[in-house]
Amino acid sequence: MAGRLRKPPVMGGFFQRRENEVEIDNKINLGFSGGGFRATFYCLGAYRRLVELGLEKHVNEITSVSGGSIAAGAVISALAEGDFSSLLDFDRRVTTKLINLGQCNFRRRIMTKASWLAYLLPYLPKLQQLALAAALRPKMSKAFPQVLDEELFEGRKMKQAEAATEWSCNATCINTLKRFRFKSSDIYGYLLGRSSDIDDIPIAFAVAASAAYPVGFAPLELDVEAREFRDLYGTGTQKPENPAKLYLTDGGVYDNLGSESMLKSPVPLLMLDASGASQPLWDNSHMSKLELANRTLAVGLDQVVYLRRRLLFEVKQHQQLILGRGLGKIIEYWRERGTRGMNMEQLLQVEQLCAALRTDMDGFHDVEIEYLMWLGAVKIDYALRLLLPGNEQLQQSKMPELPDHDAGFATAVLERGGKMSIFKPLHHDLHLN
């Protein structure tokens, strides 16, 4: 992939409001949705396009949940150490690290760190697999942030994630049944208030809490009994005493878009939505007990996504960049401007296959990563062109470069990627060469 990178053009600032154009005051917000590594690489591709265009400094805030929090955490922890000097600098400090994470046998690393018994899982009968996996869930929840730290965050604390772009990392609090939010300045929870007593909280813990999908992970525990919380919002709902612990699970259980805090913001939100949707299943003869449990949970999670999308749809300045929808208009846009080599039918199929890729933290193939990143890039690029019709440099820039793969091979990889293989890797080889 590195061989196809282009030098980013130098871009000017945003133009101010014209007639029928949303006032953005030189700022945009980004939302990074849930969806496992599918969301991680979709959101990575979108942000990378901003860097390529020289527009990343105009991002006011990133709100993230689940797999999107992995991408956001990598971006913000790098930004906290200094701006990106070029696209190659961004790729060195962010892209390469996230691709390595997505191809380091991450899920197996977590399971085997939890217990050596995890090595036996692929060889056990199904019922014993399920029983052992369930028994390992609490230990896996402790191993999750440890592996994230080893591979990505290197011991950095949330206090060290302070950057020009603010970051809200969202989890679901089991105690309150509401959103729980991490920032570099404080933590916030319903009935608790805000606390700046966060010196001990690692970035890896916040991201793991945001991404701890309940089927695979027990809730992560955060000690709060001795932390001082204040009702800085004046809600009057703060309890006089803290619980000893908060139990935190995947932020997507409450809001898989992570959009709640942005709904009333006057700053335009570009919502990178890779949350997908479960498909009707007629042939259930081969459905395992784990798949049945997963689909039962998916009913509620899908409704969360649909309702959150509806709320965003009602706010005119926000745009939803949904993986699995809208690519046809973008292809037509580029065809009208003379771009060749775009097979509409093939690319629409690619997008549908990418929208159905697994979200179980299994390793991703080069083809899966490259197409997800391209889809994120081409969608945010198109959204910016609509938002900023007067920005000549943006309007004159070329389309994000399409991955160059044999159509049959790419389709086969992506079709396989939509399957689930919990206890052993789905792809035998993750690389093209």
Coordinates of C-alpha atoms in Angstrom, one line a residue:
M1 CA 0.0 0.0 0.0
A2 CA 2.8 2.4 0.8
G3 CA 4.0 2.3 -2.8
R4 CA 0.8 4.0 -3.9
L5 CA 0.8 6.9 -1.5
R6 CA 0.8 10.4 -3.0
K7 CA 2.3 13.6 -1.6
P8 CA -0.6 15.6 -0.1
P9 CA -1.4 18.9 -1.9
V10 CA -1.1 22.1 0.2
M11 CA -4.6 23.2 1.0
G12 CA -6.0 26.6 2.1
G13 CA -8.5 27.2 4.9
F14 CA -12.3 26.6 4.7
F15 CA -14.4 29.2 2.9
Q16 CA -17.0 31.0 4.9
R17 CA -20.7 30.6 4.5
R18 CA -22.4 31.2 1.1
E19 CA -26.1 31.2 0.4
N20 CA -27.6 27.8 1.3
E21 CA -24.3 26.6 2.8
V22 CA -23.9 25.5 6.4
E23 CA -21.8 27.9 8.6
I24 CA -18.9 25.8 9.8
D25 CA -16.6 28.6 11.2
N26 CA -13.5 26.7 9.9
K27 CA -14.3 23.6 12.0
I28 CA -15.8 20.1 11.6
N29 CA -16.4 17.3 14.0
L30 CA -15.9 13.6 13.2
G31 CA -17.7 10.6 14.5
F32 CA -16.0 7.2 14.5
S33 CA -18.6 4.5 14.9
G34 CA -18.4 0.9 16.2
G35 CA -17.9 -2.1 14.1
G36 CA -14.6 -3.9 15.1
F37 CA -11.7 -3.6 12.8
R38 CA -14.1 -2.9 10.0
A39 CA -14.8 0.5 11.6
T40 CA -11.1 1.0 12.6
F41 CA -9.9 0.9 9.0
Y42 CA -12.9 2.7 7.5
C43 CA -12.4 5.6 9.9
L44 CA -8.6 5.4 9.4
G45 CA -9.0 5.8 5.7
A46 CA -11.3 8.9 6.2
Y47 CA -8.9 10.7 8.5
R48 CA -5.9 9.8 6.3
R49 CA -7.7 11.5 3.4
L50 CA -8.0 14.7 5.6
V51 CA -4.2 14.6 6.2
E52 CA -3.6 14.0 2.4
L53 CA -5.7 17.1 1.7
G54 CA -4.1 19.2 4.5
L55 CA -7.5 19.6 6.3
E56 CA -7.0 17.6 9.5
K57 CA -6.3 20.8 11.6
H58 CA -9.9 21.8 11.0
V59 CA -11.2 18.9 13.0
N60 CA -12.5 20.3 16.2
E61 CA -13.5 17.0 18.0
I62 CA -13.6 13.3 17.4
T63 CA -16.3 11.3 19.2
S64 CA -15.7 7.5 19.0
V65 CA -17.1 4.2 20.1
S66 CA -15.8 0.6 19.9
G67 CA -13.7 -0.2 16.8
G68 CA -13.8 3.5 16.0
S69 CA -12.1 4.3 19.3
I70 CA -9.1 2.2 18.3
A71 CA -8.6 4.4 15.3
A72 CA -9.3 7.6 17.2
G73 CA -7.0 6.6 20.0
A74 CA -4.1 6.0 17.6
V75 CA -4.8 9.4 15.8
I76 CA -5.1 11.4 19.0
S77 CA -2.2 9.9 20.8
A78 CA 0.0 10.7 17.8
L79 CA -1.4 14.2 17.5
A80 CA -0.6 14.8 21.2
E81 CA 3.1 14.4 20.3
G82 CA 2.9 16.9 17.4
D83 CA 1.1 17.7 14.2
F84 CA 1.5 15.5 11.1
S85 CA 4.2 17.0 8.9
S86 CA 3.1 15.0 5.8
L87 CA 1.1 12.1 4.7
L88 CA 4.2 9.9 5.1
D89 CA 4.6 11.1 8.6
F90 CA 1.0 10.2 9.3
D91 CA 1.5 6.7 7.8
R92 CA 4.6 6.2 9.9
R93 CA 3.0 7.3 13.2
V94 CA -0.6 6.0 12.7
T95 CA -1.4 4.0 9.6
T96 CA 1.4 1.4 9.9
K97 CA 0.7 0.9 13.6
L98 CA -3.0 0.3 13.1
I99 CA -2.4 -2.1 10.2
N100 CA 0.2 -4.0 12.3
L101 CA -2.5 -4.2 15.1
G102 CA -5.1 -5.5 12.7
Q103 CA -2.7 -8.2 11.4
C104 CA -0.8 -9.2 14.7
N105 CA -3.3 -12.0 15.5
F106 CA -4.8 -9.6 18.0
R107 CA -7.7 -11.7 19.1
R108 CA -5.6 -14.7 19.7
R109 CA -3.0 -12.6 21.6
I110 CA -5.8 -11.5 24.0
M111 CA -7.1 -15.0 24.5
T112 CA -3.7 -16.6 25.1
K113 CA -2.7 -13.8 27.4
A114 CA -5.8 -14.5 29.4
S115 CA -4.9 -18.2 29.8
W116 CA -2.8 -20.8 28.1
L117 CA -6.0 -22.9 27.9
A118 CA -7.0 -20.7 25.0
Y119 CA -4.5 -22.6 22.9
L120 CA -6.8 -25.6 23.2
L121 CA -9.9 -23.9 21.9
P122 CA -9.6 -24.8 18.2
Y123 CA -9.4 -28.5 19.1
L124 CA -12.2 -28.8 21.6
P125 CA -15.8 -29.9 20.8
K126 CA -18.2 -27.0 20.3
L127 CA -19.9 -27.1 23.7
Q128 CA -16.5 -27.3 25.5
Q129 CA -15.3 -24.4 23.3
L130 CA -18.3 -22.2 24.4
A131 CA -17.9 -23.2 28.1
L132 CA -14.1 -22.4 28.1
A133 CA -14.6 -19.1 26.2
A134 CA -17.3 -18.0 28.7
A135 CA -15.0 -18.9 31.6
L136 CA -12.2 -16.8 30.0
R137 CA -14.3 -13.6 29.5
P138 CA -13.2 -11.9 32.8
K139 CA -9.5 -12.6 32.1
M140 CA -9.9 -11.5 28.5
S141 CA -11.2 -8.2 29.7
K142 CA -8.0 -7.7 31.7
A143 CA -5.8 -8.9 28.8
F144 CA -7.6 -6.6 26.2
P145 CA -6.1 -3.3 27.4
Q146 CA -2.7 -5.0 28.1
V147 CA -2.4 -6.1 24.4
L148 CA -3.6 -2.7 23.2
D149 CA -0.9 -1.1 25.3
E150 CA 1.8 -3.4 24.0
E151 CA 0.9 -3.0 20.3
L152 CA -0.4 0.6 20.1
F153 CA -0.4 3.0 23.2
E154 CA 2.9 2.1 25.0
G155 CA 1.7 3.0 28.5
R156 CA 0.3 6.4 27.7
K157 CA -2.3 7.8 30.0
M158 CA -5.5 9.7 29.0
K159 CA -4.0 12.8 30.5
Q160 CA -1.3 12.5 27.8
A161 CA -4.0 12.4 25.0
E162 CA -4.4 16.2 25.0
A163 CA -4.3 17.6 21.5
A164 CA -5.7 20.5 19.4
T165 CA -8.4 18.1 18.4
E166 CA -10.5 17.0 21.4
W167 CA -11.4 13.3 21.8
S168 CA -14.4 11.8 23.5
C169 CA -14.1 8.0 23.9
N170 CA -17.5 6.5 24.8
A171 CA -18.3 3.3 26.7
T172 CA -21.6 2.0 28.2
C173 CA -21.9 2.0 32.0
I174 CA -23.7 -1.0 33.3
N175 CA -24.4 0.7 36.6
T176 CA -26.3 3.6 35.1
L177 CA -27.4 2.1 31.8
K178 CA -26.1 5.2 30.1
R179 CA -23.1 6.5 28.2
F180 CA -19.7 6.9 30.1
R181 CA -17.2 9.3 28.5
F182 CA -13.4 9.5 28.7
K183 CA -11.5 12.7 27.7
S184 CA -7.9 13.8 28.3
S185 CA -9.2 16.3 30.9
D186 CA -11.8 14.3 32.7
I187 CA -14.3 11.4 32.8
Y188 CA -18.1 11.9 32.9
G189 CA -21.0 9.6 33.8
Y190 CA -24.7 10.0 34.4
L191 CA -25.5 10.2 38.2
L192 CA -21.8 10.7 38.9
G193 CA -20.9 14.0 37.2
R194 CA -17.4 14.9 36.1
S195 CA -14.0 14.0 37.6
S196 CA -10.6 15.3 36.7
D197 CA -9.0 12.6 38.9
I198 CA -7.8 10.5 35.9
D199 CA -4.0 10.4 36.3
D200 CA -4.1 6.6 36.6
I201 CA -6.3 5.8 33.6
P202 CA -4.4 4.5 30.5
I203 CA -5.6 5.3 27.0
A204 CA -5.6 1.5 26.4
F205 CA -8.1 1.1 29.2
A206 CA -10.5 3.7 27.8
V207 CA -10.3 2.2 24.3
A208 CA -10.8 -1.3 25.6
A209 CA -13.8 -0.3 27.7
S210 CA -15.3 1.4 24.6
A211 CA -14.6 -1.7 22.4
A212 CA -15.4 -4.6 24.9
Y213 CA -18.1 -6.4 22.9
P214 CA -20.2 -8.1 25.5
V215 CA -20.3 -11.6 23.8
G216 CA -16.5 -11.8 24.0
F217 CA -15.6 -9.7 27.0
A218 CA -16.9 -9.3 30.5
P219 CA -17.4 -5.6 31.5
L220 CA -14.2 -3.8 32.5
E221 CA -14.0 -2.5 36.0
L222 CA -13.1 1.1 36.9
D223 CA -12.5 2.0 40.6
V224 CA -14.4 5.2 41.4
E225 CA -15.1 5.1 45.1
A226 CA -12.2 7.5 46.0
R227 CA -12.5 9.7 42.9
E228 CA -14.0 13.2 43.4
F229 CA -16.9 13.9 41.0
R230 CA -18.6 17.3 40.5
D231 CA -21.9 18.2 39.0
L232 CA -20.4 20.8 36.7
Y233 CA -23.3 20.7 34.3
G234 CA -25.8 21.6 37.1
T235 CA -28.1 18.7 36.4
G236 CA -28.9 18.0 40.0
T237 CA -28.8 14.3 39.4
Q238 CA -25.4 13.6 41.1
K239 CA -25.6 10.9 43.8
P240 CA -24.0 11.8 47.2
E241 CA -21.7 8.8 47.2
N242 CA -19.9 6.9 44.4
P243 CA -20.2 3.2 43.9
A244 CA -17.1 1.2 44.6
K245 CA -16.7 0.3 40.9
L246 CA -18.2 1.1 37.5
Y247 CA -18.7 -1.8 35.1
L248 CA -18.1 -0.6 31.5
T249 CA -18.9 -2.4 28.3
D250 CA -18.9 -1.7 24.6
G251 CA -20.1 1.8 23.9
G252 CA -22.1 0.5 21.0
V253 CA -24.6 -1.1 23.4
Y254 CA -25.9 2.4 24.2
D255 CA -24.9 4.3 21.0
N256 CA -23.0 2.6 18.3
L257 CA -22.4 5.9 16.5
G258 CA -21.1 7.7 19.5
S259 CA -23.1 10.7 18.3
E260 CA -25.1 11.6 21.4
S261 CA -22.9 14.5 22.5
M262 CA -22.8 16.0 19.0
L263 CA -26.5 16.2 18.3
K264 CA -26.9 19.8 19.4
S265 CA -23.5 21.1 18.2
P266 CA -23.6 23.8 15.6
V267 CA -20.4 22.4 14.2
P268 CA -21.0 20.0 11.2
L269 CA -20.5 16.4 12.1
L270 CA -19.3 13.9 9.5
M271 CA -20.3 10.6 10.9
L272 CA -18.2 7.7 9.7
D273 CA -20.7 4.9 10.2
A274 CA -19.4 1.3 9.7
S275 CA -21.9 -0.2 12.2
G276 CA -23.6 -2.3 9.5
A277 CA -26.7 -4.3 10.1
S278 CA -27.5 -8.0 10.6
Q279 CA -29.0 -9.6 7.5
P280 CA -32.1 -11.9 7.6
L281 CA -31.1 -15.5 7.8
W282 CA -33.3 -18.1 6.2
D283 CA -31.0 -21.1 6.2
N284 CA -30.3 -21.6 10.0
S285 CA -29.3 -25.3 9.8
H286 CA -25.6 -24.5 10.4
M287 CA -26.0 -21.7 13.0
S288 CA -23.9 -22.4 16.2
K289 CA -25.1 -21.6 19.7
L290 CA -22.6 -18.7 19.8
E291 CA -24.1 -17.4 16.5
L292 CA -27.6 -17.7 17.9
A293 CA -26.6 -15.7 21.0
N294 CA -24.9 -13.1 18.9
R295 CA -27.9 -12.6 16.6
T296 CA -30.2 -12.3 19.6
L297 CA -28.0 -9.5 20.9
A298 CA -27.9 -8.0 17.4
V299 CA -31.6 -7.4 17.4
G300 CA -31.3 -4.7 20.1
L301 CA -28.0 -3.3 18.8
D302 CA -29.4 -2.9 15.3
Q303 CA -32.3 -0.9 16.7
V304 CA -29.9 1.3 18.5
V305 CA -28.2 2.1 15.2
Y306 CA -31.4 2.8 13.3
L307 CA -32.7 5.2 16.0
R308 CA -29.3 7.0 16.3
R309 CA -29.2 7.4 12.5
R310 CA -32.7 8.9 12.5
L311 CA -31.7 11.4 15.1
L312 CA -28.7 12.5 13.1
F313 CA -30.8 12.6 9.9
E314 CA -33.0 15.3 11.4
V315 CA -30.0 17.7 12.0
K316 CA -29.3 19.5 8.7
Q317 CA -25.6 20.3 9.3
H318 CA -24.6 16.7 10.0
Q319 CA -23.8 14.1 7.3
Q320 CA -23.9 10.3 7.7
L321 CA -21.2 8.5 5.7
I322 CA -22.7 5.0 6.0
L323 CA -20.6 2.0 4.9
G324 CA -22.8 0.1 2.5
R325 CA -24.8 3.1 1.1
G326 CA -24.2 6.0 -1.2
L327 CA -21.2 4.8 -3.3
G328 CA -23.2 4.9 -6.5
K329 CA -23.6 8.7 -6.4
I330 CA -19.9 9.1 -5.7
I331 CA -18.9 6.9 -8.7
E332 CA -21.3 8.9 -10.9
Y333 CA -19.7 12.2 -9.7
W334 CA -16.2 11.0 -10.7
R335 CA -17.4 9.5 -14.0
E336 CA -18.8 12.9 -14.9
R337 CA -15.4 14.4 -14.3
G338 CA -13.6 12.0 -16.6
T339 CA -12.4 9.4 -14.1
R340 CA -12.0 6.1 -15.9
G341 CA -11.6 2.5 -14.8
M342 CA -14.6 2.5 -12.3
N343 CA -16.8 -0.5 -12.7
M344 CA -20.0 0.5 -11.0
E345 CA -21.4 -3.0 -10.5
Q346 CA -18.1 -4.3 -9.1
L347 CA -17.5 -1.4 -6.7
L348 CA -21.1 -1.5 -5.4
Q349 CA -20.5 -5.2 -4.7
V350 CA -17.2 -4.4 -3.0
E351 CA -18.9 -1.9 -0.7
Q352 CA -21.7 -4.4 0.3
L353 CA -19.1 -7.0 1.1
C354 CA -17.0 -4.6 3.1
A355 CA -20.1 -3.6 5.1
A356 CA -20.6 -7.2 6.0
L357 CA -17.0 -7.9 7.1
R358 CA -16.7 -9.6 10.5
T359 CA -16.3 -7.5 13.7
D360 CA -14.8 -10.2 16.0
M361 CA -11.2 -8.7 16.1
D362 CA -9.9 -11.4 13.8
G363 CA -6.9 -10.5 11.6
F364 CA -7.8 -8.5 8.5
H365 CA -6.4 -9.3 5.0
D366 CA -4.5 -6.6 3.0
V367 CA -7.4 -6.5 0.6
E368 CA -10.0 -5.9 3.3
I369 CA -7.9 -3.1 4.9
E370 CA -7.2 -1.3 1.6
Y371 CA -10.8 -1.4 0.4
L372 CA -12.1 -0.2 3.8
M373 CA -9.6 2.6 3.8
W374 CA -10.5 3.6 0.3
L375 CA -14.2 3.6 1.1
G376 CA -13.6 5.9 4.1
A377 CA -11.4 8.2 2.0
V378 CA -13.7 8.5 -1.0
K379 CA -16.8 9.1 1.2
I380 CA -15.3 11.8 3.4
D381 CA -13.7 13.4 0.2
Y382 CA -17.2 13.6 -1.4
A383 CA -18.8 14.9 1.8
L384 CA -16.3 17.7 1.9
R385 CA -16.9 18.6 -1.7
L386 CA -20.6 19.1 -0.9
L387 CA -19.8 21.0 2.3
L388 CA -17.2 23.3 0.7
P389 CA -18.2 23.9 -2.9
G390 CA -16.1 27.1 -3.0
N391 CA -12.8 25.5 -2.0
E392 CA -11.1 25.4 -5.4
Q393 CA -8.1 23.3 -4.3
L394 CA -10.4 20.7 -2.8
Q395 CA -12.6 20.6 -5.9
Q396 CA -9.6 20.2 -8.2
S397 CA -7.9 17.4 -6.2
K398 CA -8.0 13.9 -7.7
M399 CA -10.2 11.0 -6.4
P400 CA -8.6 8.9 -3.7
E401 CA -6.6 6.2 -5.5
L402 CA -8.6 3.0 -6.0
P403 CA -6.9 -0.3 -4.8
D404 CA -5.6 -2.2 -7.8
H405 CA -6.5 -5.9 -7.3
D406 CA -7.8 -8.6 -9.5
A407 CA -11.6 -8.4 -9.2
G408 CA -12.1 -12.1 -8.7
F409 CA -9.4 -12.4 -6.1
A410 CA -10.6 -9.4 -4.2
T411 CA -14.2 -10.6 -4.2
A412 CA -13.2 -14.0 -2.9
V413 CA -11.2 -12.4 0.0
L414 CA -14.1 -10.1 0.9
E415 CA -16.7 -12.8 0.7
R416 CA -14.7 -15.0 3.0
G417 CA -14.2 -12.0 5.3
G418 CA -17.9 -11.9 6.0
K419 CA -17.8 -15.3 7.8
M420 CA -17.1 -15.8 11.4
S421 CA -14.4 -18.0 12.9
I422 CA -14.1 -17.3 16.6
F423 CA -11.5 -19.8 17.8
K424 CA -9.1 -19.8 14.9
P425 CA -8.1 -17.2 12.2
L426 CA -10.4 -16.9 9.2
H427 CA -7.6 -16.2 6.7
H428 CA -4.6 -18.4 6.5
D429 CA -2.5 -15.6 5.0
L430 CA -3.2 -11.9 5.5
H431 CA -0.8 -10.6 2.9
L432 CA -0.8 -10.2 -0.9
N433 CA 2.8 -11.3 -1.3

